[in-house]
Structure formats: C-alpha cells, structure tokens
PDB file of C-alpha atoms and ligand atoms in Angstrom:
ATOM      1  CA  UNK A   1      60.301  10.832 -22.266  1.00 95.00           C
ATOM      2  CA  UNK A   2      60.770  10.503 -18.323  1.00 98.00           C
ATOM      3  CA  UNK A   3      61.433  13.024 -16.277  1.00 98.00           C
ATOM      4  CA  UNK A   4      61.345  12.354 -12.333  1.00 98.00           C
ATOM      5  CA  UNK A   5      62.207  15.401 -10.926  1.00 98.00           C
ATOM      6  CA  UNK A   6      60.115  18.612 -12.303  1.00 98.00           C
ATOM      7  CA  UNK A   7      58.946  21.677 -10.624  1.00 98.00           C
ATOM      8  CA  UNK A   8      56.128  22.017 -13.794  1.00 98.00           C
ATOM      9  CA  UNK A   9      54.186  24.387 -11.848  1.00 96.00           C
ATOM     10  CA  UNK A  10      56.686  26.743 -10.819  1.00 97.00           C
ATOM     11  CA  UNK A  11      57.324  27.844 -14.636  1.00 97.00           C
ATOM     12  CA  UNK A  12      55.342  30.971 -15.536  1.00 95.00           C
ATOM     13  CA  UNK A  13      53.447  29.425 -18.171  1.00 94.00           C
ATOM     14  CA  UNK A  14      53.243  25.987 -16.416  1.00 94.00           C
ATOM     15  CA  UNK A  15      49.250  25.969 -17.976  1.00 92.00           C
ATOM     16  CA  UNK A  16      50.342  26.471 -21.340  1.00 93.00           C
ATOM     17  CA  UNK A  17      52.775  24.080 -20.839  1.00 96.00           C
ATOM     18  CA  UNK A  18      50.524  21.419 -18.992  1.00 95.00           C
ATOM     19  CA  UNK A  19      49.028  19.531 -22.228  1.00 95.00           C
ATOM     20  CA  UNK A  20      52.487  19.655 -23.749  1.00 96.00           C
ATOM     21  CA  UNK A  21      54.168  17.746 -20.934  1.00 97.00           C
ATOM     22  CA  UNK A  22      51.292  15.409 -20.648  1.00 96.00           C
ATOM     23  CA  UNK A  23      51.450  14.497 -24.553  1.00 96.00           C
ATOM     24  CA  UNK A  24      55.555  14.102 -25.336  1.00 96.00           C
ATOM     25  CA  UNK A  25      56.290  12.361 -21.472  1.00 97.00           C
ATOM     26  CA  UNK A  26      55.009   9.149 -20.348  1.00 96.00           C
ATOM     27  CA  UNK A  27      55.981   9.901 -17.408  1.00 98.00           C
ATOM     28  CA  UNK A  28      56.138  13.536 -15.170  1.00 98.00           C
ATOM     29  CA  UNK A  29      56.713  13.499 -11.414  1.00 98.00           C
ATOM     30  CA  UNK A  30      56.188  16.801 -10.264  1.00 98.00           C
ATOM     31  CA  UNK A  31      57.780  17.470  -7.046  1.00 98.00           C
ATOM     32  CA  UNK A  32      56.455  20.578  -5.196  1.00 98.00           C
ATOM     33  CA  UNK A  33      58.107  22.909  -2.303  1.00 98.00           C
ATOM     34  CA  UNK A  34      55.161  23.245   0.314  1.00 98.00           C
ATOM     35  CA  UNK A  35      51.892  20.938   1.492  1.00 98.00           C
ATOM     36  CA  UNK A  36      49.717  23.697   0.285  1.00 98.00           C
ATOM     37  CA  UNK A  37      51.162  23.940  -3.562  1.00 98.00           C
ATOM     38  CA  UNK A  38      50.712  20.370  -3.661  1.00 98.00           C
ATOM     39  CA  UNK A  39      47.469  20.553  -3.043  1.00 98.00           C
ATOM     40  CA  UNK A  40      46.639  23.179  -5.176  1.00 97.00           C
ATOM     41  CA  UNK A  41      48.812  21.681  -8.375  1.00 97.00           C
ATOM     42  CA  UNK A  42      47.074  18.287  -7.468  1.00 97.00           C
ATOM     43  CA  UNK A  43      43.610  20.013  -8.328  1.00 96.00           C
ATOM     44  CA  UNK A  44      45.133  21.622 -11.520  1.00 94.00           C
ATOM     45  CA  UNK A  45      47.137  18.344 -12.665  1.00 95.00           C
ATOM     46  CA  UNK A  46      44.577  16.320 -11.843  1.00 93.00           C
ATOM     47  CA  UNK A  47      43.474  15.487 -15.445  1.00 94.00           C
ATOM     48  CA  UNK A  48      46.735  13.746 -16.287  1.00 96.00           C
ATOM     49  CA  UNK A  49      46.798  10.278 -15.414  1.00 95.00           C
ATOM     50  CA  UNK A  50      50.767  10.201 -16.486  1.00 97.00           C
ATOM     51  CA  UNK A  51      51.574  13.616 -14.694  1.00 98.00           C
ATOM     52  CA  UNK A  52      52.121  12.781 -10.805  1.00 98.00           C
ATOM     53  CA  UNK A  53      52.356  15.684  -8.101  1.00 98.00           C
ATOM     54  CA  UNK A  54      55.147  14.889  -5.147  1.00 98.00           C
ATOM     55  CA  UNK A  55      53.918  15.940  -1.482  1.00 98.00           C
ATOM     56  CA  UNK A  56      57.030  18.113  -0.313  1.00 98.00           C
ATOM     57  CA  UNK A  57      58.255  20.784   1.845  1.00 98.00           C
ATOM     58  CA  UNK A  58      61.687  22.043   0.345  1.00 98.00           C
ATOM     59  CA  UNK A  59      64.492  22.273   2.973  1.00 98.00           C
ATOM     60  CA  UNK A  60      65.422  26.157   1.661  1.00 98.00           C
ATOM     61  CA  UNK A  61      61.795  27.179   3.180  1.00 98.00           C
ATOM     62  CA  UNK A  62      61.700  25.071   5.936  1.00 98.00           C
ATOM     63  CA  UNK A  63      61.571  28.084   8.077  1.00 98.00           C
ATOM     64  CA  UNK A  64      58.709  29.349   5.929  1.00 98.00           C
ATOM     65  CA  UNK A  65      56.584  26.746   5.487  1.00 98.00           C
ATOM     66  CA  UNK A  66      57.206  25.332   9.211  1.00 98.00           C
ATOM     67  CA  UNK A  67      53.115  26.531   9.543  1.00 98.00           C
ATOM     68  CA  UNK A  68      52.242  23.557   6.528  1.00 98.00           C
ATOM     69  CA  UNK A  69      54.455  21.161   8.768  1.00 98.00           C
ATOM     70  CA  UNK A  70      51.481  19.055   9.863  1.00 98.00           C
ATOM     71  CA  UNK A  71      49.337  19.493   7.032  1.00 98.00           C
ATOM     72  CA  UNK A  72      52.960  17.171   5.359  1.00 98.00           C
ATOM     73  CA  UNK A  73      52.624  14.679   7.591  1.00 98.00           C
ATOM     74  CA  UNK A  74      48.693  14.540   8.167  1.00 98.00           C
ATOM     75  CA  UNK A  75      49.199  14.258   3.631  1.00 98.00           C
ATOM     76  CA  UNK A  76      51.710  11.259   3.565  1.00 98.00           C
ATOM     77  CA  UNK A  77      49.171   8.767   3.472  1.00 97.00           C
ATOM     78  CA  UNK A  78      47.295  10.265   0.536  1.00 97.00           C
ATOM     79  CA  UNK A  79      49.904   9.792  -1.874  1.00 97.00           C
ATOM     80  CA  UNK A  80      52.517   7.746  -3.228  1.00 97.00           C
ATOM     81  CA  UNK A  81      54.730  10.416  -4.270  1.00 98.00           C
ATOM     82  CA  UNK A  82      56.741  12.670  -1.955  1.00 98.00           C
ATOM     83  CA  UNK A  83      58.998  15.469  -2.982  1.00 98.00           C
ATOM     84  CA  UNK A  84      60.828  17.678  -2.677  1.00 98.00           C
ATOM     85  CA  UNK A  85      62.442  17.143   0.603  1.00 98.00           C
ATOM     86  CA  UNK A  86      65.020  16.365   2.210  1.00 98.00           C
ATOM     87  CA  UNK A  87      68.071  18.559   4.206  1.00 98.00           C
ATOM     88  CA  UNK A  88      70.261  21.660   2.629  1.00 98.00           C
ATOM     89  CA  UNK A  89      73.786  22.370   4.662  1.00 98.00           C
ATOM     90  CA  UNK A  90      74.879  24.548   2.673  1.00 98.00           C
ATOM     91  CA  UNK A  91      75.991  27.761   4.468  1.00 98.00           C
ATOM     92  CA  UNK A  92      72.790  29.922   3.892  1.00 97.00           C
ATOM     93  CA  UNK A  93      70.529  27.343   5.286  1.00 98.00           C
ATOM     94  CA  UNK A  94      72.170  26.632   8.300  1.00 97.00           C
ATOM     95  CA  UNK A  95      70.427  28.545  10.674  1.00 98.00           C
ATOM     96  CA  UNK A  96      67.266  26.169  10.049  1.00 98.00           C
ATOM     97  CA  UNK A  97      69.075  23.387  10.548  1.00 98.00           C
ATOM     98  CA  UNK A  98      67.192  22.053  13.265  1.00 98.00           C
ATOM     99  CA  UNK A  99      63.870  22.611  11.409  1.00 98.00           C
ATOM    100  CA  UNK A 100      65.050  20.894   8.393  1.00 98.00           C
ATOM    101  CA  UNK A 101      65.877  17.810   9.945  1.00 98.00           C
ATOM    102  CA  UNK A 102      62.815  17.794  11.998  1.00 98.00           C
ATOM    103  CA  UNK A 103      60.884  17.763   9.360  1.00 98.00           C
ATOM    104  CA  UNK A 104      62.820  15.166   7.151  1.00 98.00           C
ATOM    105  CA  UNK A 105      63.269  13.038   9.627  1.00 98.00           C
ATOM    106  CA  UNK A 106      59.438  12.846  10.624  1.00 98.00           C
ATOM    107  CA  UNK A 107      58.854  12.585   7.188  1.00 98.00           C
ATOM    108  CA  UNK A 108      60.809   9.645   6.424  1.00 98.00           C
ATOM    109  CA  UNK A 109      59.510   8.109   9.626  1.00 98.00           C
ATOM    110  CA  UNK A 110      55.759   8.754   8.278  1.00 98.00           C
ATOM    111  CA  UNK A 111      56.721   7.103   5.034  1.00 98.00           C
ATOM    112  CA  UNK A 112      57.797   3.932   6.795  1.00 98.00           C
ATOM    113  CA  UNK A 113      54.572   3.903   8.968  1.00 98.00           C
ATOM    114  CA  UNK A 114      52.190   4.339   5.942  1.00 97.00           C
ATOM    115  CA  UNK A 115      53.830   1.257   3.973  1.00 97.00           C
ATOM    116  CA  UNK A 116      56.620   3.188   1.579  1.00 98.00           C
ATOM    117  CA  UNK A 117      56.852   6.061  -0.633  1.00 98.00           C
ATOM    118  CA  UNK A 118      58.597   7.375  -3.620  1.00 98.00           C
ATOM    119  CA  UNK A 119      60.897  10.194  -1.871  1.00 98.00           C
ATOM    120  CA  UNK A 120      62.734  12.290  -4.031  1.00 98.00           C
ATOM    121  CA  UNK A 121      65.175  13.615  -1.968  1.00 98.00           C
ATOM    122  CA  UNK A 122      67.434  16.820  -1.662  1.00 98.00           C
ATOM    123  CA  UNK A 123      70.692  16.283   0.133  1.00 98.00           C
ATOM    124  CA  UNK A 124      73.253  19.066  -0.730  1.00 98.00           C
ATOM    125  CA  UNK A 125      75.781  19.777   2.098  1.00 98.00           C
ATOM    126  CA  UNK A 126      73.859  17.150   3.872  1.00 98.00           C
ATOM    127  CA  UNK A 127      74.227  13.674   2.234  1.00 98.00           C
ATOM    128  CA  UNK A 128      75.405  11.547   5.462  1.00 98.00           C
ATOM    129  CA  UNK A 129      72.624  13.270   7.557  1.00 98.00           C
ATOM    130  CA  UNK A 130      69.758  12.078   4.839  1.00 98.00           C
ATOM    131  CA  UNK A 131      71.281   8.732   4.844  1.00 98.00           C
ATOM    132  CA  UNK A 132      71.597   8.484   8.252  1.00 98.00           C
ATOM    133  CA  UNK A 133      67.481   9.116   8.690  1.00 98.00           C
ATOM    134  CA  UNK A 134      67.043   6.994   5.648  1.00 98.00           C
ATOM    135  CA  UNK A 135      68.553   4.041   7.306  1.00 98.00           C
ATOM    136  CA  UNK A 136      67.090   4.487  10.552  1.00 98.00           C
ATOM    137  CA  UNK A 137      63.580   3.618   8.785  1.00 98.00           C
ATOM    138  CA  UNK A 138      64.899   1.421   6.245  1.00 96.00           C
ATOM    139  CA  UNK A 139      61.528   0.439   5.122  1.00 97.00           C
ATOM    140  CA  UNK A 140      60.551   4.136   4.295  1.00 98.00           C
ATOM    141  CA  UNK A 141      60.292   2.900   0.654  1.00 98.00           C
ATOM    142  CA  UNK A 142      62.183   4.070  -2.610  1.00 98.00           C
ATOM    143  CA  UNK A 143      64.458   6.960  -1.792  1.00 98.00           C
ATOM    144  CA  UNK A 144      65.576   8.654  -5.163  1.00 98.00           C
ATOM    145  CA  UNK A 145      68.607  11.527  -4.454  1.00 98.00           C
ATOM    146  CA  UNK A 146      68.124  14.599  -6.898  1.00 98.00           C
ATOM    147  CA  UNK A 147      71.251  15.880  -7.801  1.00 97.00           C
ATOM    148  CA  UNK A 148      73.467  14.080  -6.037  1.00 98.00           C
ATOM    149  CA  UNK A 149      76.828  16.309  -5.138  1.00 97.00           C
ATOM    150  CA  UNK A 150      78.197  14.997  -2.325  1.00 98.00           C
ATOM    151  CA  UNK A 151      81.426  12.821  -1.985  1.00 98.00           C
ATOM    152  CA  UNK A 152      82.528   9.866  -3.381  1.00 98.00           C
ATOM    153  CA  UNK A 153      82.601   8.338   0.076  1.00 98.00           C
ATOM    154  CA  UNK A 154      79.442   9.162   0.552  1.00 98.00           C
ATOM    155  CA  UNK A 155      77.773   8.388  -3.119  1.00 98.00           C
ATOM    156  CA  UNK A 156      79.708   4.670  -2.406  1.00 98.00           C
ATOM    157  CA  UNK A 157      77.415   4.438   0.977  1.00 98.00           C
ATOM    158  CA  UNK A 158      74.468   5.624  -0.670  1.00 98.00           C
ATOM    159  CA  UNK A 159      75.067   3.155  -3.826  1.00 98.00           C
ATOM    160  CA  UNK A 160      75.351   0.299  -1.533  1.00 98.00           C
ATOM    161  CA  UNK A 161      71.710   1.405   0.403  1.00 97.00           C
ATOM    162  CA  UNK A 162      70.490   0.763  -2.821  1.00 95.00           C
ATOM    163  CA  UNK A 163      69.531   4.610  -3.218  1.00 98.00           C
ATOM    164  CA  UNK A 164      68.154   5.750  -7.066  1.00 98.00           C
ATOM    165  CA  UNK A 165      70.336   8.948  -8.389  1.00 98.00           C
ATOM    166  CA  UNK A 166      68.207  11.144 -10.476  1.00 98.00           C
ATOM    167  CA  UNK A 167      70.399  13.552 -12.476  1.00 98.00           C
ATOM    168  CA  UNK A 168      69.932  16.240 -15.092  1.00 98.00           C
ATOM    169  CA  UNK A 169      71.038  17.459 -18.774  1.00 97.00           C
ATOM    170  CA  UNK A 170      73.504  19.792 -16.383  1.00 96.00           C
ATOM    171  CA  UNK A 171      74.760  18.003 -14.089  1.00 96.00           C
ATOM    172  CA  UNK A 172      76.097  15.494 -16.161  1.00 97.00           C
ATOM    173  CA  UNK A 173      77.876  17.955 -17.784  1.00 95.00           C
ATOM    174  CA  UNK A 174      79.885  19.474 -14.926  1.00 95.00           C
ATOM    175  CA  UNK A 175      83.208  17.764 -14.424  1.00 95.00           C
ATOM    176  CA  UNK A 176      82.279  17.014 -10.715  1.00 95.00           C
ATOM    177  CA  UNK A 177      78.834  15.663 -11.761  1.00 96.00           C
ATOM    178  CA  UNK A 178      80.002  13.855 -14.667  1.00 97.00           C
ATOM    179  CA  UNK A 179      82.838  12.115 -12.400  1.00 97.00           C
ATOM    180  CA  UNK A 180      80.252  10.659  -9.608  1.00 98.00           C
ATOM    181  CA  UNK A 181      78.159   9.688 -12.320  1.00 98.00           C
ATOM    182  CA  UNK A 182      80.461   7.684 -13.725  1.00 98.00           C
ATOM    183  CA  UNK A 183      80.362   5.468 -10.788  1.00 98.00           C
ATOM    184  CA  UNK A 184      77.073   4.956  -9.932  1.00 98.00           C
ATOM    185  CA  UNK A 185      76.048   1.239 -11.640  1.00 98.00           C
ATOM    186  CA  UNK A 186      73.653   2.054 -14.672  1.00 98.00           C
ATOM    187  CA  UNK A 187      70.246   0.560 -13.334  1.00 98.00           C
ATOM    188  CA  UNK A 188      70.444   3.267 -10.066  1.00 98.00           C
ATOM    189  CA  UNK A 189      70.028   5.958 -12.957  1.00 98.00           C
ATOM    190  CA  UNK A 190      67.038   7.977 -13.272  1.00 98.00           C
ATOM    191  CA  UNK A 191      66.609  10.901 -15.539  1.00 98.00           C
ATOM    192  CA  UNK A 192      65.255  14.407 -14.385  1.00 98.00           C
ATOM    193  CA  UNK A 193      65.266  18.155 -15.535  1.00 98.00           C
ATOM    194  CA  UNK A 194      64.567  20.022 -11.994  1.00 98.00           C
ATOM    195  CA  UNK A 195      63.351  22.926 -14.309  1.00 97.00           C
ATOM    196  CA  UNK A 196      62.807  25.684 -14.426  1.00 97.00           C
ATOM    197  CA  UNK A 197      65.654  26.202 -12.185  1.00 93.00           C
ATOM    198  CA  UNK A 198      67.878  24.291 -14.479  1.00 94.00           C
ATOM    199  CA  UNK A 199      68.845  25.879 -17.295  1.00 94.00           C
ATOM    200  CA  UNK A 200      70.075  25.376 -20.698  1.00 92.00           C
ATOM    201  CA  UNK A 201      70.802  27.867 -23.350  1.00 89.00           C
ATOM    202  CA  UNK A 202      69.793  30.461 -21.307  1.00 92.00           C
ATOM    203  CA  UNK A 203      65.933  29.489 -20.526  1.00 96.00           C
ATOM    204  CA  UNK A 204      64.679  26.664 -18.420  1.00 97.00           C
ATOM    205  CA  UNK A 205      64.982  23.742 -19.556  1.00 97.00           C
ATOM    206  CA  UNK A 206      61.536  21.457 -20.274  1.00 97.00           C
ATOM    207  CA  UNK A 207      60.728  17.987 -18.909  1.00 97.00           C
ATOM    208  CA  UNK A 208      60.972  16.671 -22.265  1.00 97.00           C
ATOM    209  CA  UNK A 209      64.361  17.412 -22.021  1.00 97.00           C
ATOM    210  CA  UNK A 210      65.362  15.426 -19.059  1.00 97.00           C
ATOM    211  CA  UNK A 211      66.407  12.477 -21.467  1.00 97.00           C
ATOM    212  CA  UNK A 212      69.319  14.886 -22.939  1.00 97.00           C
ATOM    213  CA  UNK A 213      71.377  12.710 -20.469  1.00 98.00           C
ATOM    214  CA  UNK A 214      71.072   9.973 -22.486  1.00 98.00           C
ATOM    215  CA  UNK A 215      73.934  11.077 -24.969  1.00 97.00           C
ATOM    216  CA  UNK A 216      76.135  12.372 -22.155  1.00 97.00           C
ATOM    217  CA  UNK A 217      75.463   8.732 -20.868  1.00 98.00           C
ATOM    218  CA  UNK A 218      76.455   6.955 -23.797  1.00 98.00           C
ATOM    219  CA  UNK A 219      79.674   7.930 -24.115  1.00 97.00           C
ATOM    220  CA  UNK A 220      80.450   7.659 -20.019  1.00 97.00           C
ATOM    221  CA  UNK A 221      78.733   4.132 -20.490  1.00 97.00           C
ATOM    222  CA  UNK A 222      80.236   3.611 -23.677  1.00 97.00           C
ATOM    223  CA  UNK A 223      76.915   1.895 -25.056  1.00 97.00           C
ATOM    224  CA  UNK A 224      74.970   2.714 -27.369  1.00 98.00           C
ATOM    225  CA  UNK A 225      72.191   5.553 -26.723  1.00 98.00           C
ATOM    226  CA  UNK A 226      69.289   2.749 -27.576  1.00 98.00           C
ATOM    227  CA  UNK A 227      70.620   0.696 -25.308  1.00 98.00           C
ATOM    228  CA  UNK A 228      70.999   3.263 -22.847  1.00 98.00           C
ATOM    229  CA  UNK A 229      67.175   4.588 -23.543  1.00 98.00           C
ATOM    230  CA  UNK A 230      66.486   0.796 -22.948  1.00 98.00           C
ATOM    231  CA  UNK A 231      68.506   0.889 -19.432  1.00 98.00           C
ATOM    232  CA  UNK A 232      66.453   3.905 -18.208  1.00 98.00           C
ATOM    233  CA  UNK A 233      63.355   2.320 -19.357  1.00 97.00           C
ATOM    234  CA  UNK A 234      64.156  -0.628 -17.003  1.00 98.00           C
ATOM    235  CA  UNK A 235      64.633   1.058 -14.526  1.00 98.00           C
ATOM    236  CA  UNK A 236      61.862   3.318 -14.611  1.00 98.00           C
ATOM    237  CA  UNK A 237      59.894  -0.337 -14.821  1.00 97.00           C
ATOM    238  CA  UNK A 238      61.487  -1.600 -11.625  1.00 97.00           C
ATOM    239  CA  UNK A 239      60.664   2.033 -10.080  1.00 97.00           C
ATOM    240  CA  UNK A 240      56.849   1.237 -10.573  1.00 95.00           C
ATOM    241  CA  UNK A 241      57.373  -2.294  -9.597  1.00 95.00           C
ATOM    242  CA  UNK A 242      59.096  -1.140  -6.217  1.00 95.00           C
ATOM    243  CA  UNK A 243      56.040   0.599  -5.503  1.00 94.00           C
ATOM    244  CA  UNK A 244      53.791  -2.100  -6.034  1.00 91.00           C
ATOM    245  CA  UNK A 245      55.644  -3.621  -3.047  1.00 85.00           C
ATOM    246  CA  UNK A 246      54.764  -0.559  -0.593  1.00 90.00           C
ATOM    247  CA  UNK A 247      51.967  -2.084   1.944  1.00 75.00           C
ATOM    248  CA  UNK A 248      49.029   0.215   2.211  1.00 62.00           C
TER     249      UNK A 248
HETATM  250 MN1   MN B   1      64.307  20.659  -7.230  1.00 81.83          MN
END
C-alpha cells in the first residue's frame, strides 16, 4: 500500500496507529500543516524508514502560522519532502491571500535553489495561481497536486507541466472528481487518503486505504485492477527516481 498524501499525526490515536501504518504501507508520506509539527512528528516518526514527514505550512493557517514562516524556509534544505502547501481561494481564505502566496511562492522558489523537492501541493480555488509560481521556477522539482478540483482548462495546463495528481478513495467517487480523473493519462496518478479529514463510512479513512482507488480506477481505465496496481507501482518507481535527479 501507498499512500502520498496523509495527515497520520493529526488522527487522535496517530501512536496507536504508527506501527500499523509502518507494517501494511511501503510507503507513507506524511504531509504536515506548520514548520513546528513537522518537526515534532519528525522526532516521533523517526523510527520508520518507510514513513516520510512533508515540511509544510497549510494555506488555511497561513495567517496563523505566518510566525513559523522562516523556520519553512530556513527547513527546505533538510528534507526532501514538502507538504502541505500550496494556495486556498476559496471564499473563507481570501482575506490571507497575500500571505498565502507569499509564502508559496518563496517556497517554491527555495525548492528550486536547494536542487528540487517533492511538493505536495494544495490548489483549491487557486489552480492557475500555483501553476503560475510553479512555472516561474520550473526546476523546483516534482510538484504532486492533492485533490485536484479545478477546471478542465486548467487540469489540461497542469497535465501538460507534467504535474503528478494525487487523488483519494472520495474523490474519485464524486461525479466532478471522477470526470477530471478520467482525463488525466494513467502514469500522472498517485494514490492518497488525506485522512483523517477524508472520510468513509463515517470515520476517517486509514492510509492503507488510499489504494481503494484502484477499483474505481479499473473500471474508468477499463484495465484490469493488477494491472492498474502495476501502473501505480510504476509510477511510484519513477516518483523515487525523479528525486534521485534533485541536485543537492
Ligand atoms: Mn491535506
């Protein structure tokens, strides 16, 4: 099991849940919303070599968290993971607009300084903004989008950047979700469960779980789910192998 987009330590009983993770997953990104929680989960996490903490400052606390805004960037270079971050437009966020992009955009630039990153990305009401900062430092690294929901305008121009889409068990089974999906070439495909704010049968859903995708997938795909298992495989291997590229 892969999951590439988890907030692990932001479910109650993320200890108890820890071991669990680091057993049935090979592999657990764990994306976190400030500087200071991913220093603190790095610490905790620490013992699992297949369980990989994200650097991030989460656009919805941008406001917040503007204090940890240097300890982000003075970080960058200490990992090769960075999450969550990216811009929210939606209408509750806009008065930290200005923040947000501030801090994405130095971000981004940070990553292209230090050699590339992972960035898993958050782009909701805000897709041609992160696109436009991504291109600006083209060599920032790999940039996967979490939950992608913009247009199809806009997934087309992120498709042809060469952007990864990470989606979850329930986004892929939303008519909107399921329709952009459906046009994003197989090997961009990455799964995730963004849990524990994703749900499923009413209670967060696990990071074991972020592989459900693969039967909604086989049917949009029409291939069979081994094959499609195989696909996300591959392109978890080119993933690692994109990295390898990053100069240090
Ligand atoms: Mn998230």
């Amino acid at each position: 099991m892969i999951d590439l987009h988890s907030h692990l330590d932001l479910y109650p009983n993320a200890l108890e849940l820890l071991e669990r993770v680091g057993r049935e997953n090979r592999f657990t990104l764990v994306v976190t919303t400030s500087p200071r929680a991913w220093l603190a989960t790095t610490q905790v996490f620490r013992r699992y070599n297949n369980i990989k903490v994200a650097l991030g400052l989460h656009p919805e606390v941008a406001d917040k968290k503007f204090n940890e805004f240097d300890l982000l960037l003075s970080s960058i270079h200490k990992t090769n993971f960075i999450g969550e971050v990216g811009i929210d437009g939606s209408a509750r966020n806009l008065n930290t607009l200005e923040k947000q992009e501030l801090i994405f955009k130095s971000t981004i630039r940070e990553c292209e300084k230090v050699g590339g990153r992972v960035i898993s990305i958050h782009s909701r009401d805000a897709v041609s903004k992160v696109l436009t900062t991504i291109r600006t430092y083209e060599n920032c690294g790999i940039p996967i989008l979490h939950w992608f929901s913009g247009s199809v305008e806009e997934l087309t121009t992120a498709i042809k950047m060469g952007c990864y889409f990470s989606i979850n068990p329930v986004m892929i089974r939303g008519e909107k979700g399921r329709e952009l999906i459906s046009r994003i070439p197989c090997n961009l495909i990455l799964p995730e469960s963004d849990g524990p704010f994703v749900k499923m049968a009413g209670r967060p859903i696990m990071p074991w779980e972020a592989m459900n995708i693969c039967s909604d997938l086989s049917r949009i795909w029409r291939m069979p789910i081994e094959s499609v298992k195989d696909m996300i495989e591959e392109n978890f291997k080119k993933l690692l192998q994109g990295m390898s590229g990053f100069s240090r």
